[in-house]
CSV table of C-alpha atoms in Angstrom, one decimal:
chain,number,residue,atom,x,y,z
A,212,MET,CA,-92.5,-65.6,3.2
A,213,ARG,CA,-90.0,-66.7,5.1
A,214,ILE,CA,-88.7,-63.7,7.4
A,215,THR,CA,-85.7,-64.1,9.2
A,216,MET,CA,-86.7,-61.7,13.0
A,217,ALA,CA,-82.1,-61.0,13.5
A,218,VAL,CA,-82.1,-58.5,16.3
A,219,ASN,CA,-79.5,-58.4,19.5
A,220,GLY,CA,-78.7,-55.4,22.1
A,221,THR,CA,-80.4,-55.7,25.4
A,222,ARG,CA,-84.0,-57.0,27.1
A,223,GLY,CA,-85.6,-53.3,25.2
A,224,ASP,CA,-84.3,-54.3,22.0
A,225,ILE,CA,-85.8,-58.1,22.2
A,226,GLN,CA,-89.2,-58.0,24.2
A,227,PRO,CA,-90.9,-55.6,20.8
A,228,ALA,CA,-89.2,-57.8,18.1
A,229,VAL,CA,-90.4,-61.2,19.0
A,230,ILE,CA,-94.0,-59.9,19.6
A,231,LEU,CA,-93.6,-58.7,16.7
A,232,ALA,CA,-91.8,-61.7,14.9
A,233,GLY,CA,-94.8,-63.9,17.2
A,234,ALA,CA,-97.8,-61.3,15.2
A,235,LEU,CA,-95.9,-62.5,12.6
A,236,ALA,CA,-96.2,-65.9,12.7
A,237,ALA,CA,-99.7,-65.9,13.5
A,238,ARG,CA,-100.2,-64.8,10.3
A,239,GLY,CA,-99.4,-67.2,8.6
A,240,HIS,CA,-95.5,-66.2,7.5
A,241,ASP,CA,-92.6,-68.3,8.4
A,242,VAL,CA,-90.8,-66.7,10.8
A,243,ARG,CA,-87.1,-67.5,12.2
A,244,VAL,CA,-86.3,-66.2,15.3
A,245,GLY,CA,-82.4,-64.5,16.4
A,246,VAL,CA,-81.9,-63.1,19.9
A,247,PRO,CA,-78.5,-63.1,21.7
A,248,PRO,CA,-78.1,-66.3,23.7
A,249,ASN,CA,-78.4,-65.0,26.7
A,250,LEU,CA,-82.4,-64.0,26.1
A,251,ILE,CA,-83.4,-66.9,24.3
A,252,GLY,CA,-86.0,-67.4,27.3
A,253,LEU,CA,-87.3,-64.3,27.0
A,254,ALA,CA,-88.6,-65.7,23.8
A,255,ALA,CA,-88.5,-68.7,24.2
A,256,HIS,CA,-91.8,-67.4,27.1
A,257,LEU,CA,-93.3,-65.0,24.8
A,258,GLY,CA,-94.5,-68.5,23.2
A,259,VAL,CA,-91.3,-67.7,20.3
A,260,PRO,CA,-89.0,-70.4,19.7
A,261,ALA,CA,-85.7,-68.5,18.9
A,262,ARG,CA,-81.6,-69.5,17.8
A,263,ALA,CA,-78.6,-67.5,19.3
A,264,PHE,CA,-77.5,-64.7,16.8
A,265,GLY,CA,-74.6,-62.7,18.2
A,266,TYR,CA,-73.1,-62.5,21.7
A,267,ASP,CA,-74.2,-63.2,25.0
A,268,THR,CA,-75.3,-59.2,25.0
A,269,ARG,CA,-75.9,-59.1,29.6
A,270,ALA,CA,-71.8,-60.3,29.3
A,271,HIS,CA,-70.4,-58.1,26.2
A,272,LEU,CA,-72.2,-54.6,29.1
A,273,GLU,CA,-70.3,-56.2,31.5
A,274,GLU,CA,-67.2,-56.3,29.5
A,275,VAL,CA,-68.0,-53.0,28.0
A,276,ARG,CA,-67.5,-51.6,31.3
A,277,ARG,CA,-64.4,-53.2,32.6
A,278,VAL,CA,-62.7,-51.8,30.3
A,279,ARG,CA,-63.5,-48.3,30.1
A,280,ASN,CA,-62.9,-48.0,34.1
A,281,GLU,CA,-59.7,-50.0,33.2
A,282,ALA,CA,-59.4,-47.3,30.5
A,283,GLY,CA,-60.1,-44.5,32.5
A,284,ARG,CA,-60.7,-40.6,31.9
A,285,ASN,CA,-58.7,-40.4,28.9
A,286,PRO,CA,-61.8,-40.7,26.2
A,287,LEU,CA,-59.7,-41.8,22.9
A,288,ARG,CA,-57.8,-44.9,25.5
A,289,ARG,CA,-62.1,-45.9,26.0
A,290,VAL,CA,-62.8,-45.1,22.7
A,291,GLN,CA,-60.0,-48.2,21.0
A,292,ALA,CA,-61.1,-50.0,23.5
A,293,VAL,CA,-64.2,-50.3,23.6
A,294,ALA,CA,-64.1,-50.2,19.9
A,295,ALA,CA,-61.7,-53.7,20.1
A,296,VAL,CA,-64.5,-55.3,22.0
A,297,ASN,CA,-67.9,-54.7,20.5
A,298,ARG,CA,-65.2,-56.6,17.0
A,299,THR,CA,-65.5,-59.0,19.5
A,300,GLY,CA,-68.8,-60.1,17.9
A,301,TRP,CA,-69.0,-59.3,15.3
A,302,SER,CA,-68.1,-62.3,13.6
A,303,ASP,CA,-70.2,-64.9,15.8
A,304,SER,CA,-73.4,-62.3,14.5
A,305,VAL,CA,-72.3,-63.2,11.0
A,306,ASP,CA,-71.6,-66.4,10.7
A,307,ASP,CA,-75.3,-66.5,13.0
A,308,LEU,CA,-76.8,-64.4,10.3
A,309,ALA,CA,-74.8,-66.8,7.8
A,310,ASP,CA,-77.5,-69.6,8.8
A,311,LEU,CA,-81.3,-67.4,9.8
A,312,THR,CA,-81.0,-65.8,6.4
A,313,ALA,CA,-81.0,-69.0,4.1
A,314,GLY,CA,-83.4,-68.8,1.9
A,315,ALA,CA,-85.5,-65.4,3.4
A,316,ASP,CA,-87.6,-63.1,1.9
A,317,ALA,CA,-87.2,-59.9,3.8
A,318,ILE,CA,-84.5,-59.4,6.6
A,319,ILE,CA,-86.1,-57.8,9.8
A,320,THR,CA,-83.2,-56.1,12.7
A,321,GLY,CA,-82.7,-53.8,14.9
A,322,PHE,CA,-80.4,-50.7,14.9
A,323,THR,CA,-76.9,-52.3,16.0
A,324,THR,CA,-77.2,-55.6,13.3
A,325,GLU,CA,-78.8,-52.9,10.8
A,326,ALA,CA,-74.2,-52.9,9.3
A,327,ILE,CA,-74.7,-57.2,9.8
A,328,ALA,CA,-77.3,-57.7,7.8
A,329,LEU,CA,-77.0,-54.9,4.9
A,330,PRO,CA,-75.1,-57.1,2.6
A,331,PHE,CA,-77.0,-60.4,3.4
A,332,ALA,CA,-80.0,-58.4,2.1
A,333,GLU,CA,-78.5,-56.9,-0.7
A,334,ALA,CA,-76.3,-60.5,-1.1
A,335,LEU,CA,-80.2,-61.5,-1.7
A,336,ARG,CA,-82.1,-58.6,-2.9
A,337,ILE,CA,-84.5,-58.6,-0.1
A,338,PRO,CA,-86.2,-55.9,1.7
A,339,LEU,CA,-84.0,-54.8,4.8
A,340,ILE,CA,-86.7,-54.1,7.1
A,341,SER,CA,-84.8,-51.3,10.2
A,342,LEU,CA,-86.4,-50.9,13.6
A,343,HIS,CA,-86.2,-48.5,15.5
A,344,HIS,CA,-86.8,-46.9,19.4
A,345,ALA,CA,-85.6,-44.0,18.8
A,346,PRO,CA,-85.0,-41.9,16.1
A,347,VAL,CA,-82.2,-42.8,14.5
A,348,ARG,CA,-81.0,-40.9,11.1
A,349,ALA,CA,-80.3,-37.8,10.4
A,350,ASN,CA,-82.6,-34.9,11.7
A,351,ALA,CA,-81.8,-31.5,12.8
A,352,ARG,CA,-84.1,-31.4,16.4
A,353,VAL,CA,-82.7,-34.9,18.3
A,354,GLY,CA,-78.5,-35.8,17.5
A,355,PRO,CA,-77.3,-39.0,17.5
A,356,LEU,CA,-75.8,-38.4,21.3
A,357,PRO,CA,-78.1,-37.3,23.0
A,358,GLN,CA,-76.6,-37.0,26.6
A,359,LEU,CA,-75.1,-34.1,25.0
A,360,PRO,CA,-75.1,-30.8,25.0
A,361,GLY,CA,-77.7,-29.3,22.8
A,362,ALA,CA,-77.8,-32.2,21.2
A,363,LEU,CA,-81.9,-31.8,21.9
A,364,GLY,CA,-82.5,-29.8,19.2
A,365,GLY,CA,-80.0,-27.2,18.9
A,366,PRO,CA,-78.0,-26.0,15.4
A,367,LEU,CA,-74.9,-28.0,16.0
A,368,VAL,CA,-77.3,-31.3,15.5
A,369,PRO,CA,-76.5,-32.1,12.1
A,370,ALA,CA,-73.4,-31.6,12.4
A,371,GLN,CA,-73.5,-34.2,15.2
A,372,TRP,CA,-74.8,-35.8,12.6
A,373,ALA,CA,-71.8,-36.0,9.6
A,374,ALA,CA,-69.8,-36.4,12.6
A,375,ALA,CA,-71.4,-39.6,13.9
A,376,GLU,CA,-71.5,-41.2,10.9
A,377,GLN,CA,-68.0,-40.9,9.2
A,378,LEU,CA,-66.8,-41.7,12.8
A,379,MET,CA,-69.2,-45.5,13.0
A,380,ARG,CA,-67.4,-45.9,9.5
A,381,LEU,CA,-64.4,-45.5,10.2
A,382,ALA,CA,-65.3,-48.3,13.1
A,383,THR,CA,-66.3,-51.0,10.6
A,384,ARG,CA,-65.1,-50.4,7.6
A,385,GLY,CA,-62.6,-53.1,8.2
A,386,GLN,CA,-65.3,-55.5,8.8
A,387,GLU,CA,-68.1,-54.3,6.3
A,388,ALA,CA,-65.4,-54.5,3.6
A,389,ALA,CA,-64.6,-58.3,5.0
A,390,LEU,CA,-68.4,-59.0,4.8
A,391,ARG,CA,-69.3,-58.2,2.0
A,392,ALA,CA,-66.1,-59.3,-0.5
A,393,ARG,CA,-68.1,-62.6,1.8
A,394,LEU,CA,-71.0,-62.4,0.3
A,395,GLY,CA,-70.1,-61.0,-3.4
A,396,VAL,CA,-71.6,-57.6,-3.0
A,397,ARG,CA,-70.6,-54.5,-3.8
A,398,PRO,CA,-67.8,-52.3,-1.0
A,399,ALA,CA,-69.1,-49.9,1.2
A,400,GLY,CA,-68.8,-46.7,-1.0
A,401,ALA,CA,-70.8,-44.8,1.8
A,402,PRO,CA,-72.0,-45.0,5.6
A,403,LEU,CA,-74.8,-46.7,6.4
A,404,ALA,CA,-78.0,-44.3,6.4
A,405,GLY,CA,-76.3,-43.7,2.5
A,406,LEU,CA,-75.8,-47.2,1.7
A,407,ILE,CA,-79.7,-48.4,3.6
A,408,ALA,CA,-81.9,-45.7,1.9
A,409,GLY,CA,-80.7,-47.7,-1.3
A,410,ASN,CA,-82.2,-50.0,-0.1
A,411,ALA,CA,-85.8,-51.1,-0.2
A,412,GLY,CA,-87.1,-51.7,2.5
A,413,ILE,CA,-88.5,-49.9,5.8
A,414,GLU,CA,-87.6,-48.4,9.4
A,415,ILE,CA,-90.0,-48.8,11.9
A,416,GLN,CA,-90.5,-46.2,14.3
A,417,ALA,CA,-91.5,-48.7,16.8
A,418,TYR,CA,-92.8,-45.3,19.0
A,419,ASP,CA,-96.0,-43.0,19.6
A,420,PRO,CA,-96.8,-41.6,17.1
A,421,MET,CA,-96.9,-38.4,19.3
A,422,PHE,CA,-92.6,-39.2,19.7
A,423,ALA,CA,-91.6,-37.9,15.8
A,424,ILE,CA,-89.9,-35.9,14.4
A,425,THR,CA,-92.2,-34.5,11.6
A,426,GLY,CA,-91.5,-31.1,9.7
A,427,ASP,CA,-87.7,-31.4,9.4
A,428,SER,CA,-87.1,-31.5,5.8
A,429,ARG,CA,-84.1,-33.4,6.0
A,430,TRP,CA,-85.7,-36.5,8.3
A,431,ASP,CA,-88.9,-36.0,5.3
A,432,ALA,CA,-86.2,-36.2,2.4
A,433,SER,CA,-85.2,-40.6,3.7
A,434,PRO,CA,-86.7,-42.3,0.5
A,435,ARG,CA,-87.4,-45.5,2.8
A,436,PRO,CA,-91.2,-45.1,4.7
A,437,ARG,CA,-91.2,-44.6,8.2
A,438,PRO,CA,-93.8,-46.2,9.3
A,439,VAL,CA,-94.5,-44.4,13.0
A,440,VAL,CA,-96.7,-47.0,15.0
A,441,GLY,CA,-96.5,-46.7,18.1
A,442,PHE,CA,-94.9,-48.3,21.9
A,443,ILE,CA,-94.6,-52.4,20.8
A,444,ASP,CA,-95.2,-54.0,23.6
A,445,LEU,CA,-97.5,-56.5,25.6
A,446,ALA,CA,-101.1,-55.8,26.6
A,447,VAL,CA,-101.2,-58.5,29.3
A,448,ARG,CA,-99.1,-59.4,31.9
A,449,HIS,CA,-96.5,-61.8,30.5
A,450,SER,CA,-95.1,-63.7,34.4
A,451,GLY,CA,-97.1,-65.3,36.8
A,452,PRO,CA,-98.6,-64.4,39.9
A,453,ASP,CA,-95.4,-62.7,42.3
A,454,PRO,CA,-97.8,-64.0,45.7
A,455,ALA,CA,-95.1,-61.5,48.2
A,456,LEU,CA,-95.2,-58.7,46.0
A,457,ASP,CA,-98.9,-59.1,46.4
A,458,ALA,CA,-99.1,-59.0,49.8
A,459,TRP,CA,-95.8,-56.2,49.8
A,460,LEU,CA,-97.6,-54.1,47.8
A,461,GLU,CA,-101.2,-54.5,49.7
A,462,ALA,CA,-100.1,-53.5,53.3
A,463,GLY,CA,-98.7,-50.5,53.0
A,464,GLY,CA,-99.3,-47.1,50.2
A,465,PRO,CA,-97.8,-47.2,46.8
A,466,PRO,CA,-94.7,-46.7,46.6
A,467,VAL,CA,-91.7,-45.7,44.2
A,468,TYR,CA,-90.4,-48.3,41.5
A,469,PHE,CA,-87.3,-48.3,40.9
A,470,GLY,CA,-85.8,-50.2,37.6
A,471,PHE,CA,-82.2,-50.0,35.6
A,472,GLY,CA,-83.3,-53.2,33.6
A,473,SER,CA,-80.3,-54.3,31.7
A,474,MET,CA,-78.4,-51.3,32.4
A,475,PRO,CA,-75.2,-51.7,34.7
A,476,ILE,CA,-74.8,-50.2,37.9
A,477,ARG,CA,-71.5,-48.7,39.3
A,478,ASP,CA,-71.8,-48.7,42.1
A,479,SER,CA,-74.9,-50.9,43.2
A,480,GLN,CA,-74.1,-50.8,47.1
A,481,SER,CA,-75.2,-46.8,47.4
A,482,THR,CA,-77.5,-46.0,44.7
A,483,VAL,CA,-79.7,-48.7,45.6
A,484,SER,CA,-79.5,-46.9,49.2
A,485,ALA,CA,-80.2,-43.5,47.3
A,486,MET,CA,-82.9,-44.8,46.2
A,487,VAL,CA,-83.6,-46.0,49.9
A,488,ARG,CA,-83.5,-42.6,51.4
A,489,ALA,CA,-85.1,-40.8,49.6
A,490,ALA,CA,-88.1,-42.9,48.7
A,491,ARG,CA,-88.2,-42.7,52.9
A,492,ARG,CA,-87.7,-39.3,52.9
A,493,ILE,CA,-90.9,-38.0,51.1
A,494,GLY,CA,-92.6,-40.6,53.1
A,495,ARG,CA,-92.8,-43.6,50.7
A,496,ARG,CA,-91.7,-47.6,50.3
A,497,ALA,CA,-89.8,-48.6,47.6
A,498,LEU,CA,-89.7,-51.2,45.1
A,499,ILE,CA,-86.8,-52.7,43.8
A,500,CYS,CA,-85.7,-54.4,40.6
A,501,ALA,CA,-82.7,-55.2,41.0
A,502,GLY,CA,-82.5,-56.3,37.3
A,503,TRP,CA,-78.8,-57.7,35.7
A,504,SER,CA,-77.0,-55.4,38.5
A,505,GLY,CA,-78.6,-57.9,40.8
A,506,PRO,CA,-78.6,-56.7,44.5
A,507,PRO,CA,-76.0,-55.2,47.0
A,508,GLU,CA,-74.0,-57.5,49.1
A,509,ASN,CA,-75.8,-55.5,51.6
A,510,VAL,CA,-79.5,-55.8,51.0
A,511,PRO,CA,-80.8,-52.7,53.2
A,512,SER,CA,-83.9,-54.3,55.5
A,513,GLY,CA,-87.0,-52.9,56.5
A,514,ALA,CA,-91.0,-53.3,55.8
A,515,ASP,CA,-91.1,-50.2,53.6
A,516,VAL,CA,-88.0,-51.9,51.2
A,517,TYR,CA,-89.1,-54.9,48.4
A,518,PHE,CA,-86.2,-56.5,46.6
A,519,ALA,CA,-87.4,-58.1,43.5
A,520,GLU,CA,-84.7,-60.0,40.4
A,521,THR,CA,-87.6,-58.9,37.9
A,522,VAL,CA,-91.3,-57.4,37.6
A,523,ASP,CA,-93.4,-58.0,34.7
A,524,HIS,CA,-93.9,-53.5,35.0
A,525,HIS,CA,-98.3,-53.8,33.5
A,526,SER,CA,-99.1,-55.4,36.7
A,527,VAL,CA,-96.6,-53.4,39.4
A,528,LEU,CA,-96.4,-49.9,38.1
A,529,SER,CA,-100.3,-48.7,37.8
A,530,ARG,CA,-99.3,-50.0,42.1
A,531,CYS,CA,-96.7,-47.5,41.8
A,532,ALA,CA,-97.4,-43.2,43.1
A,533,ALA,CA,-93.7,-42.3,40.3
A,534,ALA,CA,-91.0,-44.3,38.5
A,535,VAL,CA,-87.3,-44.5,38.6
A,536,HIS,CA,-85.8,-45.8,36.0
A,537,HIS,CA,-82.8,-45.6,32.9
A,538,GLY,CA,-85.6,-44.4,29.9
A,539,GLY,CA,-85.2,-47.2,27.7
A,540,ALA,CA,-87.6,-47.4,25.8
A,541,GLY,CA,-89.6,-50.5,26.8
A,542,THR,CA,-89.5,-49.4,30.3
A,543,THR,CA,-90.9,-45.7,29.2
A,544,ALA,CA,-93.6,-47.0,27.5
A,545,ALA,CA,-94.9,-49.2,30.7
A,546,ALA,CA,-94.3,-45.9,32.3
A,547,LEU,CA,-96.6,-44.1,30.2
A,548,ARG,CA,-98.3,-46.9,29.6
A,549,HIS,CA,-99.8,-46.6,32.7
A,550,GLY,CA,-99.7,-42.9,33.8
A,551,VAL,CA,-96.7,-43.3,36.4
A,552,PRO,CA,-94.5,-40.1,36.5
A,553,SER,CA,-90.6,-40.8,35.6
A,554,VAL,CA,-87.5,-39.5,36.8
A,555,VAL,CA,-85.3,-41.2,34.8
A,556,CYS,CA,-81.6,-41.6,35.2
A,557,TRP,CA,-80.0,-41.6,31.6
A,558,PHE,CA,-76.8,-44.0,31.0
A,559,GLY,CA,-77.2,-43.1,27.2
A,560,ALA,CA,-77.7,-44.7,24.2
A,561,ASP,CA,-81.4,-43.3,23.2
A,562,GLN,CA,-82.0,-42.3,27.6
A,563,PRO,CA,-81.4,-39.1,26.7
A,564,PHE,CA,-83.6,-38.5,24.7
A,565,TRP,CA,-87.0,-40.0,26.4
A,566,GLY,CA,-85.8,-39.1,29.6
A,567,ALA,CA,-86.3,-35.0,27.5
A,568,GLN,CA,-89.2,-36.5,26.0
A,569,LEU,CA,-90.5,-37.2,29.4
A,570,ARG,CA,-90.2,-33.6,31.2
A,571,ARG,CA,-91.4,-32.7,28.0
A,572,VAL,CA,-95.1,-34.0,27.7
A,573,GLY,CA,-94.5,-33.1,31.9
A,574,ALA,CA,-95.0,-37.0,32.8
A,575,GLY,CA,-91.6,-37.2,34.6
A,576,MET,CA,-87.8,-35.7,34.9
A,577,SER,CA,-84.2,-36.7,33.6
A,578,MET,CA,-80.3,-36.6,35.1
A,579,PRO,CA,-77.2,-38.3,34.5
A,580,VAL,CA,-76.9,-41.4,36.4
A,581,ARG,CA,-74.0,-40.5,37.9
A,582,LYS,CA,-75.9,-37.1,38.7
A,583,LEU,CA,-78.0,-39.8,41.7
A,584,THR,CA,-77.3,-38.9,44.7
A,585,VAL,CA,-79.8,-38.7,47.7
A,586,ASP,CA,-80.5,-35.1,48.3
A,587,ALA,CA,-81.0,-35.6,43.6
A,588,LEU,CA,-83.5,-37.8,43.7
A,589,GLU,CA,-85.6,-36.3,46.4
A,590,SER,CA,-85.3,-33.2,44.7
A,591,ALA,CA,-86.3,-35.1,41.5
A,592,LEU,CA,-88.9,-37.6,43.3
A,593,ARG,CA,-90.9,-34.4,45.2
A,594,ALA,CA,-91.8,-32.5,41.3
A,595,ILE,CA,-93.8,-35.6,39.7
A,596,ASP,CA,-94.5,-37.4,43.0
A,597,THR,CA,-97.3,-34.3,42.2
A,598,ASP,CA,-101.3,-34.9,41.8
A,599,VAL,CA,-100.3,-32.8,37.9
A,600,SER,CA,-97.9,-34.5,38.0
A,601,ARG,CA,-99.6,-37.6,37.4
A,602,ARG,CA,-102.8,-36.1,35.8
A,603,ARG,CA,-100.1,-35.1,32.3
A,604,ALA,CA,-99.0,-38.7,33.2
A,605,SER,CA,-102.7,-40.3,32.5
A,606,ASN,CA,-102.9,-37.8,30.3
A,607,ALA,CA,-100.6,-38.8,27.6
A,608,ALA,CA,-102.0,-42.2,29.1
A,609,ARG,CA,-104.4,-41.8,27.6
A,610,ALA,CA,-102.8,-40.2,24.2
A,611,LEU,CA,-101.1,-42.5,23.3
A,612,VAL,CA,-101.6,-46.0,20.6
A,613,GLY,CA,-102.6,-48.9,22.6
A,614,PRO,CA,-99.9,-52.2,22.3
A,615,ASP,CA,-102.1,-53.8,20.0
A,616,GLU,CA,-103.1,-51.5,17.3
A,617,ALA,CA,-99.1,-50.4,17.2
A,618,LEU,CA,-98.6,-54.2,17.2
A,619,ALA,CA,-101.1,-54.4,13.7
A,620,GLU,CA,-99.4,-51.5,12.4
A,621,ALA,CA,-95.8,-53.5,13.0
A,622,VAL,CA,-97.5,-56.4,10.9
A,623,ALA,CA,-99.5,-54.5,7.8
A,624,ALA,CA,-96.4,-52.8,7.1
A,625,VAL,CA,-93.8,-55.2,7.4
A,626,GLU,CA,-97.1,-57.5,4.5
A,627,THR,CA,-97.0,-54.4,2.7
A,628,VAL,CA,-93.2,-54.1,2.5
A,629,THR,CA,-92.2,-57.8,1.5
A,630,GLY,CA,-95.6,-57.4,-1.8
A,631,ARG,CA,-97.2,-60.3,-0.5
A,632,SER,CA,-100.2,-60.2,2.4
A,633,ALA,CA,-101.0,-63.3,4.8
A,634,ASP,CA,-103.3,-63.8,2.5
A,635,ARG,CA,-101.5,-65.3,-0.2
A,636,VAL,CA,-98.7,-67.0,2.1
A,637,ARG,CA,-102.0,-69.5,3.1
A,638,GLU,CA,-103.3,-69.4,-0.8
A,639,VAL,CA,-99.5,-70.5,-1.4
A,640,ALA,CA,-99.1,-72.5,2.3
A,641,ARG,CA,-102.8,-74.8,1.1
């Protein structure tokens, strides 16, 4: 079976997809993988060869931040500016996907690239398999913008979905119409979710069943299966040992881990200062992962502070007392797996949802990153740096679907929808 895996986004989007691609290849499938050019190295590190698909996502996030700042507080100007930036990568993604999908029997993609991938699936008459890291289809429990008031279970959630789907259609209809004309497929006569419903694929929910949408008539009415497989991540550490970090961790008590991954921090100097001061106030050391923001010019000094560009969550989080992060699905899963309570300082997208879910299971607190101050962070850390929070986080960890089981379920779901088992693939190859 020839499968195209084309996913755009940040590390939290790419890593689970690449892990799934590697597992499918190990089962005998011919898997072509496309990831952002800045994350090809990550795929190679995970043992999966990949080609460039779309734009450099790190540069894209920096550009989005720049145009938002230039647009000021005017919401219309901000939307227009960000829409213009988003259009710049469309043509590159289309050209790359045309090459990646040649001869494909199925396409696997993420939420942000479904509008590009669906016309290709229609033209080739093959299944489109979506990989979702949070509930991103209409339901009555979680709105499309979880940071809005009432978007987490409020009465306006259905209306928010209707509005979001129409706005998305308006934002992309010109590009989508040109792509559909180029491929010779039907014009888009409905919002994207409605069009996808007509494709014989599935929507893999790559998060744990304890966070799944249940008992919701709108969600359950989908004609496409939505298997909830669990968090797709690594069962073992994926980077080599860091002797300096290991020595620092051994030299004192469990620290607070701080890391916002790929999220660009507006003022890294003041944010890092707040992290260190809050940790010191509660008597903890600070392990700070700079991520894509990089370290500030003036790094706070002290034996109780350690800076790293990246860390291996699998080997580090289990040695921490608490974690402060942006609430991406990957980091949330890592903190949960190691029974570490979290403070989610969210930026947007699905991050407020994950902050709310950690609070719901008693394993964390949540607040927007714009409200991150020394006092607010100290208060949140004191609330979760307790035996009660750690016990609840440990209980959640024990209840999670294991990474190996989640990956096996995802592979089975892909093989089921393609209609041919890996055994049959090997027979044909022989």
